[in-house]
PDB file of C-alpha atoms in Angstrom:
ATOM      1  CA  MET A 189       0.000   0.000   0.000  1.00  0.00           C
ATOM      2  CA  THR A 190       1.115   3.559  -0.567  1.00  0.00           C
ATOM      3  CA  LYS A 191       2.348   5.821   2.214  1.00  0.00           C
ATOM      4  CA  LEU A 192      -0.929   7.789   2.247  1.00  0.00           C
ATOM      5  CA  GLU A 193      -3.021   4.611   2.329  1.00  0.00           C
ATOM      6  CA  PHE A 194      -0.876   3.436   5.239  1.00  0.00           C
ATOM      7  CA  VAL A 195      -1.518   6.672   7.162  1.00  0.00           C
ATOM      8  CA  ASP A 196      -5.273   6.403   6.598  1.00  0.00           C
ATOM      9  CA  LYS A 197      -5.416   2.765   7.745  1.00  0.00           C
ATOM     10  CA  PHE A 198      -3.135   3.454  10.712  1.00  0.00           C
ATOM     11  CA  TRP A 199      -5.354   6.354  11.776  1.00  0.00           C
ATOM     12  CA  GLU A 200      -8.504   4.255  11.398  1.00  0.00           C
ATOM     13  CA  ASN A 201      -7.155   1.304  13.392  1.00  0.00           C
ATOM     14  CA  PHE A 202      -5.275   3.055  16.160  1.00  0.00           C
ATOM     15  CA  ILE A 203      -5.760   6.814  16.500  1.00  0.00           C
ATOM     16  CA  GLU A 204      -9.409   7.239  15.563  1.00  0.00           C
ATOM     17  CA  SER A 205     -10.420   5.567  18.838  1.00  0.00           C
ATOM     18  CA  ILE A 206      -8.993   8.483  20.847  1.00  0.00           C
ATOM     19  CA  ALA A 207     -11.714  10.843  22.029  1.00  0.00           C
ATOM     20  CA  LEU A 208     -11.804  14.100  20.085  1.00  0.00           C
ATOM     21  CA  ASP A 209     -11.138  16.207  23.195  1.00  0.00           C
ATOM     22  CA  GLU A 210      -8.032  14.102  23.941  1.00  0.00           C
ATOM     23  CA  ARG A 211      -6.817  14.451  20.349  1.00  0.00           C
ATOM     24  CA  LYS A 212      -7.234  18.218  20.596  1.00  0.00           C
ATOM     25  CA  LYS A 213      -5.506  18.353  23.987  1.00  0.00           C
ATOM     26  CA  TYR A 214      -2.430  16.529  22.665  1.00  0.00           C
ATOM     27  CA  GLN A 215      -2.620  18.061  19.177  1.00  0.00           C
ATOM     28  CA  ILE A 216      -3.053  14.716  17.474  1.00  0.00           C
ATOM     29  CA  GLU A 217      -4.475  15.664  14.109  1.00  0.00           C
ATOM     30  CA  LYS A 218      -4.856  13.631  10.954  1.00  0.00           C
ATOM     31  CA  SER A 219      -3.675  16.591   8.914  1.00  0.00           C
ATOM     32  CA  ASP A 220      -0.375  16.480  10.842  1.00  0.00           C
ATOM     33  CA  ARG A 221       1.077  13.275   9.463  1.00  0.00           C
ATOM     34  CA  ARG A 222       4.646  13.833  10.609  1.00  0.00           C
ATOM     35  CA  PHE A 223       4.898  11.633  13.685  1.00  0.00           C
ATOM     36  CA  LEU A 224       2.060   9.163  14.023  1.00  0.00           C
ATOM     37  CA  TRP A 225       3.665   7.751  17.160  1.00  0.00           C
ATOM     38  CA  ASN A 226       2.852  10.923  19.133  1.00  0.00           C
ATOM     39  CA  ALA A 227      -0.495   9.321  19.974  1.00  0.00           C
ATOM     40  CA  PHE A 228       1.417   6.690  21.948  1.00  0.00           C
ATOM     41  CA  ALA A 229       3.941   9.079  23.487  1.00  0.00           C
ATOM     42  CA  SER A 230       1.092  11.192  24.895  1.00  0.00           C
ATOM     43  CA  GLY A 231      -0.182   8.168  26.806  1.00  0.00           C
ATOM     44  CA  VAL A 232      -3.750   8.435  25.512  1.00  0.00           C
ATOM     45  CA  LEU A 233      -3.542   5.067  23.734  1.00  0.00           C
ATOM     46  CA  PRO A 234      -2.923   1.968  25.825  1.00  0.00           C
ATOM     47  CA  SER A 235       0.461   0.732  24.699  1.00  0.00           C
ATOM     48  CA  LEU A 236       3.661  -0.790  25.928  1.00  0.00           C
ATOM     49  CA  GLU A 237       6.892   1.201  25.821  1.00  0.00           C
ATOM     50  CA  GLY A 238      10.587   0.417  25.908  1.00  0.00           C
ATOM     51  CA  GLU A 239      11.632  -3.085  26.915  1.00  0.00           C
ATOM     52  CA  LEU A 240       8.020  -4.176  27.500  1.00  0.00           C
ATOM     53  CA  ALA A 241       7.252  -3.224  23.884  1.00  0.00           C
ATOM     54  CA  ASN A 242      10.290  -5.177  22.685  1.00  0.00           C
ATOM     55  CA  VAL A 243       9.239  -8.293  24.606  1.00  0.00           C
ATOM     56  CA  GLU A 244       5.682  -8.211  23.244  1.00  0.00           C
ATOM     57  CA  PHE A 245       6.884  -7.582  19.691  1.00  0.00           C
ATOM     58  CA  ASP A 246       9.355 -10.459  19.863  1.00  0.00           C
ATOM     59  CA  LYS A 247       6.617 -12.931  20.810  1.00  0.00           C
ATOM     60  CA  VAL A 248       3.699 -11.711  18.635  1.00  0.00           C
ATOM     61  CA  ASP A 249       2.718 -13.663  15.496  1.00  0.00           C
ATOM     62  CA  LYS A 250       4.330 -11.878  12.545  1.00  0.00           C
ATOM     63  CA  THR A 251       2.569 -13.865   9.817  1.00  0.00           C
ATOM     64  CA  GLY A 252       1.363 -11.374   7.218  1.00  0.00           C
ATOM     65  CA  ALA A 253       3.062  -8.402   8.928  1.00  0.00           C
ATOM     66  CA  PHE A 254       4.499  -5.539   6.920  1.00  0.00           C
ATOM     67  CA  GLU A 255       6.896  -2.643   7.473  1.00  0.00           C
ATOM     68  CA  ILE A 256       7.455   0.921   6.427  1.00  0.00           C
ATOM     69  CA  GLN A 257      10.020   3.535   7.334  1.00  0.00           C
ATOM     70  CA  TYR A 258       7.723   6.502   7.685  1.00  0.00           C
ATOM     71  CA  ASN A 259       8.707  10.090   8.271  1.00  0.00           C
ATOM     72  CA  TYR A 260       6.848  12.985   6.753  1.00  0.00           C
ATOM     73  CA  PHE A 261      10.032  15.064   6.515  1.00  0.00           C
ATOM     74  CA  GLY A 262      12.548  12.946   4.723  1.00  0.00           C
ATOM     75  CA  ILE A 263      13.519   9.363   5.328  1.00  0.00           C
ATOM     76  CA  SER A 264      10.543   7.497   4.055  1.00  0.00           C
ATOM     77  CA  ASP A 265       9.600   4.584   1.911  1.00  0.00           C
ATOM     78  CA  GLU A 266       6.953   5.215  -0.674  1.00  0.00           C
ATOM     79  CA  ASN A 267       5.128   1.961   0.015  1.00  0.00           C
ATOM     80  CA  THR A 268       4.770  -0.664   2.685  1.00  0.00           C
ATOM     81  CA  ARG A 269       6.481  -3.984   2.077  1.00  0.00           C
ATOM     82  CA  PRO A 270       6.266  -7.446   3.655  1.00  0.00           C
ATOM     83  CA  LEU A 271       8.151  -7.709   6.934  1.00  0.00           C
ATOM     84  CA  SER A 272      11.716  -8.747   6.257  1.00  0.00           C
ATOM     85  CA  GLN A 273      12.783 -11.943   8.034  1.00  0.00           C
ATOM     86  CA  SER A 274      15.727  -9.983   9.468  1.00  0.00           C
ATOM     87  CA  HIS A 275      13.242  -7.625  11.188  1.00  0.00           C
ATOM     88  CA  TYR A 276      11.431 -10.321  13.211  1.00  0.00           C
ATOM     89  CA  ASN A 277      13.458  -9.449  16.328  1.00  0.00           C
ATOM     90  CA  SER A 278      13.309  -6.120  18.162  1.00  0.00           C
ATOM     91  CA  GLN A 279      17.092  -6.020  18.556  1.00  0.00           C
ATOM     92  CA  ASN A 280      17.433  -5.930  14.774  1.00  0.00           C
ATOM     93  CA  VAL A 281      15.108  -2.951  14.303  1.00  0.00           C
ATOM     94  CA  ASN A 282      15.146  -0.831  17.465  1.00  0.00           C
ATOM     95  CA  HIS A 283      17.860   1.392  15.971  1.00  0.00           C
ATOM     96  CA  ILE A 284      15.998   2.226  12.719  1.00  0.00           C
ATOM     97  CA  PRO A 285      14.356   5.669  13.133  1.00  0.00           C
ATOM     98  CA  GLU A 286      10.682   6.124  12.269  1.00  0.00           C
ATOM     99  CA  PHE A 287      10.232   2.413  11.587  1.00  0.00           C
ATOM    100  CA  TYR A 288       6.731   0.949  11.750  1.00  0.00           C
ATOM    101  CA  ILE A 289       5.904  -2.752  11.747  1.00  0.00           C
ATOM    102  CA  ILE A 290       2.227  -3.544  11.450  1.00  0.00           C
ATOM    103  CA  GLY A 291       0.548  -6.895  12.051  1.00  0.00           C
ATOM    104  CA  LYS A 292      -1.742  -8.557   9.559  1.00  0.00           C
ATOM    105  CA  ASP A 293      -4.971  -6.568   9.171  1.00  0.00           C
ATOM    106  CA  PHE A 294      -3.537  -3.848  11.458  1.00  0.00           C
ATOM    107  CA  ALA A 295      -4.019  -6.108  14.488  1.00  0.00           C
ATOM    108  CA  TRP A 296      -0.976  -4.569  16.231  1.00  0.00           C
ATOM    109  CA  CYS A 297       1.882  -2.164  15.635  1.00  0.00           C
ATOM    110  CA  TYR A 298       5.473  -1.810  16.786  1.00  0.00           C
ATOM    111  CA  ILE A 299       7.034   1.610  16.305  1.00  0.00           C
ATOM    112  CA  VAL A 300      10.607   2.788  16.651  1.00  0.00           C
ATOM    113  CA  THR A 301      10.761   6.587  16.850  1.00  0.00           C
ATOM    114  CA  HIS A 302      13.517   8.960  15.791  1.00  0.00           C
ATOM    115  CA  GLU A 303      13.867   9.773  19.522  1.00  0.00           C
ATOM    116  CA  LEU A 304      15.751   6.521  19.987  1.00  0.00           C
ATOM    117  CA  ASP A 305      16.985   7.271  23.515  1.00  0.00           C
ATOM    118  CA  LEU A 306      14.053   9.392  24.706  1.00  0.00           C
ATOM    119  CA  CYS A 307      10.815   7.604  23.863  1.00  0.00           C
ATOM    120  CA  GLY A 308       9.685   4.313  22.507  1.00  0.00           C
ATOM    121  CA  PRO A 309       9.722   1.887  21.036  1.00  0.00           C
ATOM    122  CA  TYR A 310       5.960   1.399  21.317  1.00  0.00           C
ATOM    123  CA  PHE A 311       3.791  -1.665  20.892  1.00  0.00           C
ATOM    124  CA  CYS A 312       0.008  -1.481  20.652  1.00  0.00           C
ATOM    125  CA  TYR A 313      -2.865  -3.758  19.708  1.00  0.00           C
ATOM    126  CA  ASN A 314      -5.529  -2.124  17.572  1.00  0.00           C
ATOM    127  CA  ARG A 315      -8.644  -0.459  18.913  1.00  0.00           C
ATOM    128  CA  CYS A 316     -10.691  -3.663  18.665  1.00  0.00           C
ATOM    129  CA  THR A 317      -8.884  -5.335  21.539  1.00  0.00           C
ATOM    130  CA  ASN A 318      -8.179  -4.499  25.150  1.00  0.00           C
ATOM    131  CA  LYS A 319      -5.192  -6.826  25.264  1.00  0.00           C
ATOM    132  CA  ILE A 320      -2.775  -4.027  26.290  1.00  0.00           C
ATOM    133  CA  LYS A 321      -4.922  -3.251  29.327  1.00  0.00           C
ATOM    134  CA  ILE A 322      -4.552  -6.875  30.353  1.00  0.00           C
ATOM    135  CA  LEU A 323      -0.779  -6.771  29.726  1.00  0.00           C
ATOM    136  CA  ASN A 324      -0.436  -3.595  31.815  1.00  0.00           C
ATOM    137  CA  SER A 325      -2.321  -5.136  34.774  1.00  0.00           C
TER     138      SER A 325
END
């Protein structure tokens, strides 16, 4: 899928579930496509961060997953591509800035930010599951 199709599907499956007042409060706007991961950094989406995100990513089923290096300002792939076998382990990808790995049918996402030492990586199941709430308990 193209970069713009990816953004639309990502928004629909993860960010759209955030209440409008929360999106306004944290300035999470669809028109601002630069850093999609800000929705996770703000804490308004239930997600795992850091080593907990790495652990969950390493054990999740990656069948049908895909990847994209997405950054509105520069480094960016034009299209998503199937997840490379070499990217099945968090240690192999947690140094790639603005790197998104998405599970089949947008069931989950793993995101490495450009703020490599400050925030992230993040792991989140899509809005149709409360699995992260269970993991955080």
